[in-house]
Amino acid sequence: MLLCVTLTLILACVGGFLFFPEYQAAGDFLRAHPEIIDKIDRPPSRIVSADGATLYTVSTEYRKPVQYTEIPVHVQQAILAAEDKRFFNHGGVDGRALIRAVFVNVRDGGTKQGGSTLTMQMAKNLYSSGERTAKRKLRDIAFAWQLERTFTKQQILEMYMNHVYFGSGAYGIEAAADVYYGKTAEQLTISEAAMLARSVRRPTTQNPIKDYEGAIDRRDDVLAIMVDEGWITEKEYEQAKKDRPKVKKAAPASTAHIKLAPYFVQHVLERLERDMPDLDLKGGGYVVETTLNSELQKIAERQVKKIIAEYDKVTTGAFVLVDYEGKILVEVGGADYGRNEFNVITKGKRQPGSSFKPFVYATALDLGTIQYNGSVSNEKFVWHDPASGKDWVPKNSNGKFGGRMSLRSAFANSVNLPAIWTAYDVGPAAIANYGKDRFGFSTPIAPVYSIALGASEVVPLDLAEAYSVFMLRGERVTAYPITRVLASDGTVLRTYRPNKIKGVLDARVCDEIDALMESVVTSGTARRAQGIPNARGKTGTTNEHKDAWFCGYTDGLIGISWVANERREGNRWVYQTMGRVYGGVVPIQIWVAVMKEAQKKFGHDLGFDRALRPQAAREEPEEQVVSPPADVPVEEVPVDELTDETPPVEIPPVEGPPVVETGTGTAENTPPPDQKPPAQKPPPAQKPPKDQNPPARKPPVEQTVEVEICADSRQIANLYCPETVKRRFTKGKAPTRKCHLHGD
């Protein structure tokens, strides 16, 4: 007992020692700033670029002060029921509520209850920065007591109801009544007042416009407290619960202004809403520091507009630039934000075409299915679909095929058949698994043969992160748009730092793909990028030329460039053919223009010894080789090309999980989030029958070897592999490395 008393006295002394200076400072501040009570005059919140340009501002919004005597009693009681039912019974700090909050939080292991009174909430709005620290809580308590000493309860309640944010730009109960119901506070019913009262906790997401049904449930909670406290009768309670208040569909004009990089600003705001849902930017005073470079952003936006002006059937484009740490330096999510706010970079799901081939070949190289200095088949590929009875016969751009090609030539010239045969040999399921686990794609990658031609849709920002694996020799960066969030007094509320996932791919394989992508620029489909030192990349063009890409990197900078023909049809956006628009001709121009300036400002020597990179691949074998002529665009053919009247065919994998059905893969399947996609009948499930026709290839007479491999990694099994299988390989094509997943 004596010990408890002693500890209590010690804690009280320590608390008093820490609290007294805060209490004095709060009193001094209140006396020095009497005007703060009449008007909260914070500067607008700002989103700024890394080089100091203002991208976005938002100020304190729609506020209509009202006298305490003009606020009906039932409206006051609704606010008190929602936020502080013991308001008139405490001196600014509710000891009972604080003790209960501490007990609940300790018991549940988190911050379940806060214990803040209405007066303490006013203190937080007027005095502290809103950061969640013990010191801030102490400041709130000190200022709350000073407020209670200086003003009457009625005055404090009036301040609160005039200044608190209710969401949708409405500050104060009078503005909220107008925004949501088109009424004055004096005209609010019990039901309407109770619905508004709970909006102040999470005004951005829990207001009657954003979440009507949730607002009804929260209103009922407030009504229950009001009837328990005797503030309304049982009859009034039942009538209010039956009421369905009619809410206005639109809020008044916003004071938010986007000054530059609208798609990027949208990205930042969405990230803040996800990471800091309680942050009230509209309250003013916050500064959000971002990764964007405003000068490069302007260059990219101008270049997208230039391309659209020069090519009749190109109506939109997008570009993102990410550095070696993951900072987003440029983000152009579309051609015209006023025309279409849908951000292709962060939300668009588009077929990547042949820009996906690096991941196909990387999988095969890592598993030992192909060799960097080896050759790949360029023979005809035919797969018979038993469901439709039709054949899938992909083609090269010049229509020719036959023999074998060196991997370098096949990659540099984006020849389709070698990529498809590689997918056949390594297994589509393995490529799909690498796409998810190693390269980090967030969208489903279907394990089908057309995976080799980029038939599965991907998000452009995911592509940037995936290409970083090759640039960083096995590390994958996570792209991010924000560096810091600051409160009005300069306090750092949140800091974002680079995040790299290490060891996702063997450095040797990355060097080999790096060398192959260099050949794309020096002698392949991306020769227009030769003016950029150390450029690497891959072109891509999809079904019916609906998407064209250039994805590449140089000196620590990764750029993803995309163009399309976007048209409005009814209430949705669709994508149509651009004609003969190729990745190595049109989107590459955006990439080159931005990268030329970006390299000057942000080019970074990553410290890799280029002398250790693999040497150029040997020339073609003696077998027949078909390479497109140098003076003809040597881009890939449309994905899943069949006949004019047949849709693309989904192709089952050779082995592995069942087919993942993805539909036709056309761009029309990706409307903006506020637009419902058209109803589509899913294609029938396809299971390869026992008598399924194999691809039409006459295999050469070659010797084979039997190798025991790990079932997980498909590499040579070691003693620690939990499951192994014996598999026969053509001599020279068997895995050469031991399993890296199991053992030491």
XYZ file of C-alpha atoms in Angstrom:
744
model
C 0.000 0.000 0.000
C 2.758 2.400 0.947
C 4.542 1.583 -2.307
C 1.440 2.431 -4.351
C 1.001 5.738 -2.557
C 4.686 6.563 -3.054
C 4.535 5.751 -6.785
C 1.378 7.808 -7.161
C 3.020 10.800 -5.472
C 6.111 10.446 -7.671
C 4.027 10.274 -10.832
C 1.971 13.275 -9.705
C 5.141 15.298 -9.076
C 6.632 14.353 -12.441
C 3.340 15.099 -14.198
C 3.071 18.449 -12.464
C 6.658 19.303 -13.342
C 5.971 18.591 -17.038
C 2.483 20.087 -17.076
C 3.055 23.446 -15.354
C 5.250 24.986 -18.116
C 2.721 23.862 -20.729
C -0.118 25.379 -18.743
C 1.705 28.712 -18.462
C 2.596 28.667 -22.193
C -1.039 28.001 -23.118
C -2.193 30.968 -21.037
C 0.427 33.258 -22.551
C -0.549 32.161 -26.059
C -4.255 32.711 -25.441
C -3.655 36.207 -24.045
C -1.332 37.138 -26.916
C -3.723 35.861 -29.612
C -7.298 36.776 -28.674
C -8.220 36.936 -32.368
C -7.766 33.181 -32.744
C -11.103 32.619 -31.142
C -12.943 34.801 -33.637
C -11.284 33.415 -36.720
C -9.008 30.563 -37.586
C -6.733 32.066 -40.192
C -4.331 29.379 -41.265
C -2.604 29.553 -44.649
C -3.806 27.084 -47.294
C -2.464 23.569 -47.203
C -0.058 22.975 -50.072
C 1.323 20.089 -52.075
C 4.735 21.095 -53.383
C 7.228 19.568 -55.801
C 10.750 18.561 -54.832
C 12.059 21.723 -56.501
C 9.664 24.007 -54.605
C 6.843 24.550 -57.101
C 3.310 24.646 -55.711
C 1.254 21.858 -57.285
C -1.969 22.176 -55.286
C -3.523 24.411 -52.652
C -6.597 24.031 -50.512
C -7.773 26.521 -47.933
C -10.255 26.603 -45.104
C -13.602 26.341 -46.751
C -17.191 27.368 -46.555
C -17.816 28.807 -43.088
C -20.951 30.682 -41.879
C -20.625 31.773 -38.228
C -23.786 31.560 -36.182
C -24.691 32.808 -32.675
C -25.143 30.318 -29.836
C -28.718 31.494 -29.337
C -29.475 30.749 -33.025
C -28.559 27.077 -32.653
C -31.551 24.942 -31.573
C -31.149 22.994 -28.341
C -31.636 19.620 -30.055
C -28.787 20.475 -32.478
C -26.479 21.327 -29.548
C -27.503 18.122 -27.801
C -26.806 16.029 -30.919
C -23.261 17.421 -31.041
C -22.740 16.737 -27.340
C -24.149 13.210 -27.660
C -21.716 12.470 -30.464
C -18.616 14.082 -28.973
C -18.878 14.891 -25.250
C -22.112 14.139 -23.383
C -20.526 15.226 -20.047
C -19.437 18.608 -21.447
C -21.336 20.656 -18.865
C -20.050 18.484 -15.996
C -16.268 18.769 -16.370
C -13.716 21.568 -16.337
C -12.269 20.952 -19.789
C -10.742 17.540 -19.039
C -12.933 14.539 -18.275
C -10.905 12.458 -15.833
C -13.412 9.621 -15.946
C -13.230 9.421 -19.736
C -9.429 9.577 -19.715
C -9.116 6.729 -17.210
C -11.613 4.646 -19.195
C -9.690 5.336 -22.432
C -6.363 4.338 -20.848
C -7.887 1.121 -19.511
C -9.472 0.165 -22.859
C -6.318 0.981 -24.818
C -4.076 -1.027 -22.482
C -6.519 -3.936 -22.494
C -6.951 -4.007 -26.293
C -3.382 -3.086 -27.212
C -4.059 -0.043 -29.368
C -5.735 3.350 -29.538
C -9.381 2.344 -29.311
C -10.539 5.383 -27.312
C -9.115 8.853 -26.996
C -10.808 10.411 -23.977
C -10.746 13.883 -25.532
C -13.422 16.341 -24.488
C -15.047 18.868 -26.762
C -12.874 21.553 -25.162
C -9.716 19.502 -25.817
C -10.759 19.141 -29.459
C -10.982 22.919 -29.689
C -7.526 23.136 -28.100
C -6.135 20.780 -30.740
C -7.680 22.860 -33.553
C -6.564 26.203 -32.166
C -3.273 25.478 -30.454
C -1.515 22.181 -31.164
C -0.465 20.604 -34.464
C -2.561 17.447 -34.338
C 0.407 15.069 -34.135
C -0.216 11.958 -32.036
C 2.310 12.349 -29.206
C 2.184 12.470 -25.427
C 3.461 16.048 -25.510
C 0.623 17.116 -27.806
C -1.907 15.536 -25.455
C -0.379 17.439 -22.540
C -0.598 20.699 -24.531
C -4.254 19.985 -25.367
C -5.093 19.446 -21.694
C -3.271 22.627 -20.670
C -4.964 24.750 -23.323
C -8.366 23.192 -22.568
C -8.078 24.273 -18.931
C -7.070 27.764 -19.996
C -10.082 27.947 -22.321
C -12.397 26.883 -19.518
C -10.909 29.580 -17.248
C -11.353 32.266 -19.910
C -14.710 31.465 -21.504
C -18.126 30.161 -20.491
C -19.360 26.752 -21.544
C -21.790 28.378 -23.965
C -18.998 30.384 -25.592
C -16.806 27.276 -25.989
C -19.687 25.307 -27.503
C -20.388 28.165 -29.905
C -16.710 28.247 -30.952
C -16.733 24.509 -31.520
C -19.904 24.483 -33.607
C -18.647 27.331 -35.774
C -15.169 25.945 -36.416
C -15.358 22.147 -36.566
C -15.113 20.510 -40.007
C -18.094 18.433 -41.182
C -16.682 17.295 -44.529
C -17.448 18.335 -48.141
C -15.894 21.754 -47.535
C -18.299 22.730 -44.753
C -16.846 24.366 -41.623
C -19.311 24.907 -38.808
C -22.853 23.686 -38.275
C -24.455 26.442 -40.351
C -22.341 25.668 -43.427
C -22.891 21.923 -42.922
C -26.655 22.346 -42.785
C -26.512 24.240 -46.078
C -24.094 21.865 -47.830
C -25.897 18.651 -46.947
C -29.552 19.696 -46.661
C -29.900 23.186 -48.151
C -31.125 24.457 -44.777
C -30.009 26.671 -41.922
C -28.946 25.187 -38.595
C -32.163 26.535 -37.097
C -34.189 24.390 -39.537
C -32.435 21.084 -38.834
C -34.554 18.199 -37.572
C -33.387 15.887 -34.803
C -32.554 13.207 -37.371
C -30.572 15.606 -39.582
C -28.660 17.078 -36.641
C -27.724 13.621 -35.323
C -26.496 12.581 -38.775
C -24.251 15.638 -39.031
C -22.963 15.306 -35.466
C -20.978 12.136 -36.146
C -19.437 13.468 -39.387
C -16.809 15.428 -37.462
C -14.829 12.322 -36.465
C -13.851 11.377 -40.017
C -15.324 14.138 -42.131
C -13.582 13.174 -45.367
C -14.956 9.648 -45.587
C -17.821 9.468 -43.076
C -20.157 12.226 -44.198
C -23.701 11.892 -45.608
C -22.577 12.460 -49.209
C -19.679 10.004 -49.241
C -21.329 7.286 -47.110
C -25.070 7.746 -46.714
C -25.913 4.318 -45.260
C -22.995 4.520 -42.845
C -24.181 7.996 -41.827
C -27.629 6.538 -41.057
C -26.083 3.906 -38.756
C -23.928 6.499 -36.986
C -26.957 8.798 -36.626
C -28.819 6.014 -34.839
C -25.945 5.701 -32.351
C -26.238 9.408 -31.566
C -30.011 9.178 -31.206
C -29.603 6.299 -28.737
C -27.348 8.451 -26.533
C -29.773 11.381 -26.751
C -32.710 9.280 -25.558
C -30.590 7.658 -22.803
C -29.591 11.116 -21.547
C -33.233 12.211 -21.535
C -32.687 14.889 -24.181
C -35.360 13.504 -26.480
C -38.425 11.381 -25.802
C -38.959 7.779 -26.885
C -41.471 9.002 -29.472
C -39.007 11.523 -30.911
C -36.354 8.798 -30.952
C -38.538 6.354 -32.916
C -39.651 9.038 -35.381
C -36.079 10.202 -35.970
C -34.885 6.627 -36.586
C -37.525 6.157 -39.306
C -36.504 9.371 -41.061
C -34.371 9.196 -44.248
C -32.975 12.736 -44.618
C -32.737 13.980 -48.187
C -29.101 14.902 -48.829
C -27.963 17.265 -51.577
C -25.949 15.541 -54.294
C -23.297 18.199 -54.731
C -21.246 20.348 -52.373
C -20.528 24.050 -53.083
C -17.590 25.110 -55.214
C -14.283 24.051 -53.711
C -11.375 26.328 -52.898
C -8.987 23.542 -53.879
C -6.816 24.471 -56.858
C -4.555 22.193 -58.897
C -1.817 24.313 -60.408
C 0.431 21.662 -61.997
C 0.631 17.887 -62.563
C -3.050 17.076 -61.907
C -2.717 13.293 -62.234
C 0.212 13.284 -59.834
C -1.714 15.479 -57.375
C -4.581 12.993 -57.557
C -2.096 10.209 -56.797
C -0.734 12.122 -53.780
C -4.214 12.875 -52.386
C -5.226 9.231 -52.710
C -2.034 8.127 -50.980
C -2.656 10.573 -48.116
C -6.226 9.386 -47.724
C -4.945 5.818 -47.478
C -2.032 6.501 -45.117
C -3.400 9.396 -43.031
C -7.225 9.204 -43.173
C -7.635 11.716 -40.340
C -5.489 14.389 -41.976
C -7.660 17.431 -42.744
C -5.832 19.273 -45.522
C -8.772 21.614 -45.924
C -8.158 22.874 -42.406
C -5.123 24.674 -43.821
C -1.517 24.983 -42.819
C -0.187 21.597 -43.940
C 2.645 21.160 -46.417
C 3.017 17.926 -48.365
C 6.481 17.619 -49.887
C 6.658 15.343 -52.921
C 9.185 13.675 -55.195
C 8.076 15.395 -58.417
C 10.396 17.632 -60.455
C 8.235 20.389 -61.931
C 10.540 21.207 -64.867
C 10.687 17.621 -66.088
C 6.937 17.340 -65.541
C 6.322 20.288 -67.867
C 8.584 18.760 -70.527
C 6.688 15.463 -70.367
C 3.271 17.126 -70.535
C 4.339 19.222 -73.539
C 5.748 16.179 -75.299
C 2.535 14.175 -74.829
C 0.538 17.051 -76.342
C 3.040 17.312 -79.203
C 2.676 13.625 -80.063
C -1.124 13.904 -80.027
C -0.962 16.896 -82.378
C 1.345 15.079 -84.820
C -0.438 11.715 -85.034
C -4.102 11.800 -86.029
C -5.163 8.606 -84.293
C -3.154 9.138 -81.130
C -5.462 10.920 -78.685
C -3.850 10.224 -75.329
C -0.549 9.316 -73.754
C 1.072 8.719 -70.400
C 4.563 8.800 -68.961
C 6.151 8.048 -65.605
C 9.762 8.551 -64.550
C 11.085 6.810 -61.428
C 14.608 7.072 -60.053
C 16.786 4.313 -58.588
C 15.353 4.920 -55.099
C 11.727 4.796 -56.219
C 11.021 8.540 -56.257
C 8.442 9.465 -58.895
C 10.029 12.410 -60.717
C 7.396 12.709 -63.458
C 3.825 11.431 -63.699
C 1.590 12.216 -66.668
C -1.488 10.032 -66.289
C -3.255 11.154 -69.450
C -3.433 13.805 -72.125
C -6.042 16.112 -70.589
C -7.186 15.967 -66.964
C -10.183 18.178 -67.738
C -11.305 15.684 -70.370
C -10.600 12.452 -68.494
C -9.419 12.319 -64.875
C -8.586 8.601 -65.033
C -4.899 8.147 -64.159
C -3.487 5.505 -66.501
C -0.151 5.381 -64.663
C -1.579 4.239 -61.325
C -4.928 2.671 -62.305
C -4.827 1.793 -65.990
C -4.681 -1.912 -66.822
C -3.248 -2.201 -70.323
C -1.720 -4.997 -72.355
C 2.058 -4.385 -72.445
C 2.687 -6.240 -75.707
C 6.326 -7.081 -76.313
C 7.483 -4.800 -73.503
C 6.689 -7.870 -71.371
C 9.233 -10.051 -73.214
C 12.149 -9.183 -70.887
C 10.301 -10.992 -68.082
C 9.701 -14.029 -70.297
C 13.363 -14.338 -71.232
C 14.540 -13.491 -67.697
C 12.495 -16.385 -66.316
C 13.958 -18.767 -68.896
C 17.522 -17.557 -68.271
C 17.155 -17.834 -64.508
C 15.790 -21.371 -64.738
C 18.458 -22.413 -67.222
C 15.957 -23.193 -69.993
C 17.850 -20.973 -72.459
C 21.393 -19.628 -72.527
C 22.403 -16.029 -73.136
C 24.774 -16.972 -75.975
C 22.426 -19.642 -77.263
C 19.714 -19.755 -79.883
C 15.930 -19.981 -79.814
C 13.469 -21.516 -82.228
C 11.839 -19.375 -84.930
C 9.655 -22.174 -86.269
C 5.921 -21.966 -86.917
C 3.766 -22.303 -83.798
C 0.246 -23.729 -84.038
C -2.020 -24.496 -81.130
C -5.419 -26.046 -81.714
C -8.152 -24.857 -79.386
C -10.415 -27.845 -78.760
C -13.155 -25.620 -77.365
C -13.587 -23.520 -80.511
C -12.044 -25.898 -82.998
C -9.822 -23.091 -84.309
C -6.087 -22.703 -84.458
C -3.995 -20.008 -82.792
C -1.175 -19.174 -85.187
C 0.921 -16.204 -84.017
C 3.143 -14.584 -86.620
C 6.267 -12.504 -86.959
C 5.894 -8.985 -88.353
C 7.209 -9.979 -91.797
C 5.172 -13.174 -91.875
C 8.279 -15.357 -92.215
C 9.525 -18.077 -89.935
C 11.875 -21.030 -89.786
C 15.139 -22.246 -88.286
C 16.691 -20.778 -85.176
C 17.890 -17.323 -84.148
C 20.365 -16.100 -81.599
C 18.670 -14.849 -78.463
C 20.165 -11.403 -79.036
C 18.713 -11.064 -82.538
C 15.312 -12.373 -81.501
C 15.176 -9.953 -78.555
C 16.579 -6.890 -80.325
C 14.172 -7.210 -83.248
C 11.204 -8.222 -81.063
C 10.530 -11.379 -83.074
C 7.431 -13.105 -81.753
C 7.893 -16.811 -82.423
C 11.130 -17.200 -80.419
C 9.409 -15.617 -77.406
C 6.450 -17.978 -77.754
C 8.684 -21.053 -78.056
C 10.593 -19.853 -74.996
C 7.313 -19.604 -73.080
C 6.447 -23.092 -74.314
C 9.768 -24.517 -73.129
C 9.911 -22.824 -69.724
C 6.176 -23.101 -69.039
C 3.713 -20.178 -68.878
C 3.020 -20.899 -65.206
C 6.666 -20.277 -64.325
C 6.590 -16.914 -66.153
C 3.355 -15.951 -64.398
C 4.843 -16.845 -61.003
C 7.993 -14.839 -61.696
C 5.823 -11.908 -62.780
C 4.079 -11.868 -59.435
C 6.801 -12.967 -57.018
C 9.978 -11.563 -58.572
C 8.807 -8.577 -60.610
C 5.916 -7.517 -58.378
C 3.008 -7.195 -60.818
C -0.205 -6.560 -58.896
C -2.538 -7.632 -61.720
C -3.217 -11.297 -62.552
C -0.797 -12.747 -65.115
C -2.534 -15.571 -66.964
C -0.351 -18.683 -67.417
C -1.090 -19.050 -71.140
C 1.170 -19.146 -74.187
C 0.201 -15.617 -75.241
C 1.946 -14.459 -72.072
C 5.013 -14.227 -74.335
C 3.352 -11.409 -76.289
C 2.131 -9.461 -73.267
C -1.513 -10.531 -73.404
C -2.178 -10.014 -69.668
C -2.932 -6.474 -68.547
C -0.512 -4.627 -66.265
C -0.390 -1.260 -64.499
C 2.260 1.122 -65.939
C 3.650 1.961 -62.497
C 4.124 -1.767 -61.898
C 6.090 -1.926 -65.162
C 8.451 0.783 -63.891
C 9.085 -1.153 -60.683
C 9.559 -4.396 -62.621
C 12.122 -2.852 -64.988
C 14.039 -1.563 -61.951
C 15.024 -5.174 -61.226
C 17.215 -5.264 -64.338
C 18.684 -1.801 -63.758
C 19.522 -2.557 -60.118
C 20.882 -6.065 -60.755
C 18.274 -7.935 -58.759
C 16.753 -5.291 -56.469
C 13.212 -3.959 -56.991
C 12.233 -0.453 -55.912
C 8.813 0.592 -54.674
C 7.690 3.783 -56.404
C 6.428 6.545 -54.102
C 5.217 10.159 -54.593
C 5.582 11.776 -51.119
C 8.659 12.520 -49.024
C 7.241 14.362 -45.973
C 4.026 15.730 -44.476
C 4.421 18.813 -42.270
C 2.005 20.444 -39.824
C 1.417 24.196 -39.719
C 4.197 24.700 -37.164
C 6.712 22.685 -39.166
C 6.331 19.486 -37.158
C 7.011 16.431 -39.322
C 3.896 14.255 -39.190
C 5.113 11.538 -41.559
C 8.253 10.741 -43.536
C 8.507 8.405 -46.519
C 11.779 6.661 -47.317
C 12.986 4.480 -50.204
C 12.005 0.842 -50.071
C 14.033 -1.710 -52.031
C 13.343 -5.423 -52.119
C 16.680 -7.167 -52.443
C 17.609 -10.427 -54.125
C 14.533 -10.879 -56.299
C 16.601 -12.074 -59.285
C 20.124 -13.328 -59.936
C 22.460 -10.439 -60.836
C 23.907 -12.467 -63.703
C 20.460 -12.803 -65.301
C 19.867 -9.066 -64.832
C 23.160 -8.315 -66.590
C 22.150 -10.550 -69.475
C 18.757 -8.879 -69.909
C 20.486 -5.496 -69.553
C 22.792 -6.391 -72.437
C 19.854 -7.621 -74.517
C 17.938 -4.381 -73.907
C 21.024 -2.420 -74.905
C 20.942 -4.261 -78.243
C 17.316 -3.168 -78.716
C 18.595 0.417 -78.729
C 21.825 -0.085 -80.656
C 20.525 -2.341 -83.407
C 16.873 -3.233 -82.804
C 13.420 -1.723 -82.603
C 14.411 1.229 -80.366
C 17.159 2.802 -82.458
C 15.506 6.211 -81.948
C 16.830 6.131 -78.367
C 20.485 5.924 -79.428
C 21.034 9.585 -78.543
C 20.566 8.823 -74.842
C 23.814 7.526 -73.291
C 23.593 4.055 -71.723
C 19.994 3.642 -72.858
C 18.310 0.274 -72.497
C 14.736 -0.607 -73.236
C 12.034 -2.604 -74.927
C 9.269 -1.622 -77.319
C 5.728 -2.967 -77.312
C 2.668 -2.751 -79.540
C -0.563 -4.628 -78.796
C -3.632 -6.078 -80.445
C -4.797 -3.998 -83.434
C -2.295 -1.294 -82.449
C -4.448 -0.160 -79.519
C -1.435 0.357 -77.230
C 2.128 1.335 -78.019
C 4.916 1.369 -75.421
C 8.533 2.125 -74.831
C 9.891 1.036 -71.466
C 13.507 1.649 -70.607
C 16.145 3.006 -68.271
C 19.503 4.730 -68.131
C 21.824 5.770 -65.312
C 19.411 5.231 -62.432
C 16.276 6.506 -64.206
C 13.370 4.341 -65.390
C 10.827 5.699 -67.867
C 7.563 4.110 -69.052
C 5.931 5.741 -72.078
C 2.518 4.808 -73.540
C 0.150 6.146 -76.209
C -3.330 5.111 -77.360
C -6.449 6.187 -79.230
C -8.963 6.968 -76.501
C -12.562 7.726 -77.489
C -15.718 8.451 -75.558
C -18.677 6.158 -76.290
C -21.736 6.891 -74.193
C -20.750 6.765 -70.528
C -17.416 4.994 -70.985
C -14.015 5.345 -72.572
C -12.924 2.862 -75.212
C -9.639 2.359 -77.033
C -9.483 1.952 -80.796
C -6.756 1.182 -83.296
C -4.111 3.818 -83.962
C -3.193 2.362 -87.327
C 0.480 1.644 -87.888
C 1.719 3.211 -84.650
C 4.678 1.346 -83.114
C 6.355 1.527 -79.721
C 9.722 2.238 -81.299
C 8.358 5.154 -83.319
C 5.819 7.187 -81.299
C 5.970 6.706 -77.481
C 9.750 6.475 -77.658
C 9.791 10.158 -78.643
C 8.296 11.104 -75.268
C 10.824 8.911 -73.492
C 13.796 10.424 -75.338
C 12.659 14.037 -74.806
C 12.219 13.624 -71.054
C 15.201 11.356 -70.484
C 17.525 13.761 -72.299
C 16.866 16.423 -69.652
C 16.414 14.015 -66.756
C 19.834 12.491 -67.291
C 21.446 15.930 -66.951
C 19.691 16.607 -63.644
C 19.388 13.186 -62.054
C 21.639 10.766 -63.944
C 23.346 8.581 -61.371
C 26.261 6.191 -61.631
C 24.992 3.102 -59.860
C 28.546 1.841 -59.369
C 28.146 -1.389 -61.325
C 31.237 -2.560 -63.187
C 30.147 -2.704 -66.815
C 33.247 -4.718 -67.659
C 31.598 -7.639 -65.892
C 28.536 -7.537 -68.135
C 28.147 -10.427 -70.610
C 29.757 -10.066 -74.003
C 27.689 -9.703 -77.157
C 25.973 -12.897 -78.234
C 27.486 -14.973 -80.985
C 26.144 -14.770 -84.516
C 23.267 -16.881 -85.770
C 23.757 -20.642 -86.169
C 23.951 -22.070 -89.639
C 20.248 -22.913 -89.683
C 17.878 -20.632 -91.579
C 17.607 -17.202 -89.948
C 14.920 -14.675 -90.753
C 15.577 -11.105 -89.596
C 13.426 -8.157 -90.722
C 15.220 -5.633 -92.950
C 16.751 -2.665 -91.126
C 14.787 -0.040 -93.050
C 11.367 -1.494 -92.150
C 9.743 -1.036 -88.731
C 10.501 -4.275 -86.962
C 7.866 -4.176 -84.274
C 5.853 -7.110 -83.030
C 2.583 -8.248 -84.592
C -0.734 -7.855 -82.770
C -1.188 -10.000 -79.683
C -3.312 -13.126 -80.204
C -3.669 -12.524 -83.927
C -6.040 -15.005 -85.528
C -8.377 -14.282 -88.404
C -10.350 -11.092 -88.763
C -13.573 -12.549 -87.444
C -12.239 -14.519 -84.470
C -11.448 -13.139 -81.007
C -8.231 -13.990 -79.219
C -7.879 -17.523 -77.899
C -6.893 -18.319 -74.334
C -4.163 -20.981 -74.336
C -3.717 -23.400 -71.434
C -0.255 -23.850 -69.945
C 1.751 -26.969 -70.648
C 1.814 -27.729 -66.952
C 0.886 -26.111 -63.696
C -2.401 -24.625 -62.457
C -5.603 -24.433 -64.514
C -5.979 -21.704 -67.080
C -6.688 -18.240 -65.688
C -9.273 -16.798 -68.003
C -8.809 -13.114 -68.797
C -11.344 -12.290 -71.510
C -10.312 -10.608 -74.727
C -7.784 -8.273 -73.123
C -9.057 -5.233 -74.985
C -8.671 -1.760 -73.557
C -12.413 -1.284 -73.261
C -12.331 -3.467 -70.166
C -10.676 -0.688 -68.129
C -13.082 2.247 -67.612
C -12.421 4.929 -65.015
C -13.482 3.924 -61.496
C -16.688 5.983 -61.644
C -17.853 4.190 -64.755
C -19.279 0.691 -64.685
C -17.710 -1.665 -67.223
C -20.039 -3.139 -69.808
C -21.553 -6.480 -68.960
C -19.506 -9.244 -70.481
C -20.202 -12.937 -70.793
C -17.131 -14.799 -69.545
C -15.499 -17.186 -71.990
C -16.077 -20.893 -71.361
C -13.565 -22.760 -69.262
C -10.931 -24.481 -71.335
C -9.262 -27.712 -70.307
C -6.707 -29.295 -72.592
C -8.009 -32.736 -73.600
C -5.805 -35.783 -73.657
C -5.694 -35.770 -77.444
C -4.828 -32.057 -77.640
C -2.829 -31.275 -80.737
C 0.706 -30.120 -79.914
C 2.253 -27.132 -81.683
C 3.079 -27.933 -85.314
C 6.836 -28.271 -85.031
C 8.927 -31.134 -86.294
C 11.567 -31.499 -83.597
C 15.133 -32.134 -84.693
C 16.675 -35.445 -83.745
C 18.612 -34.503 -80.641
C 20.029 -36.358 -77.667
C 18.307 -35.948 -74.326
C 19.423 -36.154 -70.714
C 17.436 -36.910 -67.570
C 17.921 -34.481 -64.686
C 16.453 -34.471 -61.182
C 15.095 -30.972 -60.548
C 13.425 -29.149 -57.660
C 9.647 -28.975 -58.133
C 9.602 -25.386 -56.812
C 12.571 -23.711 -58.512
C 12.960 -25.994 -61.572
C 16.682 -25.945 -60.987
C 18.989 -28.888 -60.245
C 17.806 -30.442 -56.983
C 19.987 -30.492 -53.901
C 19.757 -32.486 -50.660
C 17.421 -29.972 -49.062
C 14.741 -29.786 -51.761
C 11.456 -31.082 -50.244
C 10.048 -32.325 -53.553
C 11.940 -33.332 -56.661
C 11.014 -34.703 -60.066
C 12.974 -36.280 -62.847
C 12.609 -34.574 -66.182
C 14.118 -35.182 -69.591
C 15.750 -32.245 -71.390
C 17.279 -31.799 -74.799
C 21.002 -32.005 -74.390
C 22.426 -28.538 -73.816
C 19.100 -27.152 -72.518
C 19.023 -28.769 -69.091
C 19.264 -26.513 -66.009
C 22.866 -25.689 -65.119
C 22.472 -24.184 -61.640
C 21.486 -25.795 -58.346
C 18.301 -24.830 -56.543
C 18.568 -21.431 -54.844
C 15.405 -21.759 -52.760
C 16.413 -24.560 -50.403
C 19.490 -25.295 -48.320
C 22.411 -22.952 -47.573
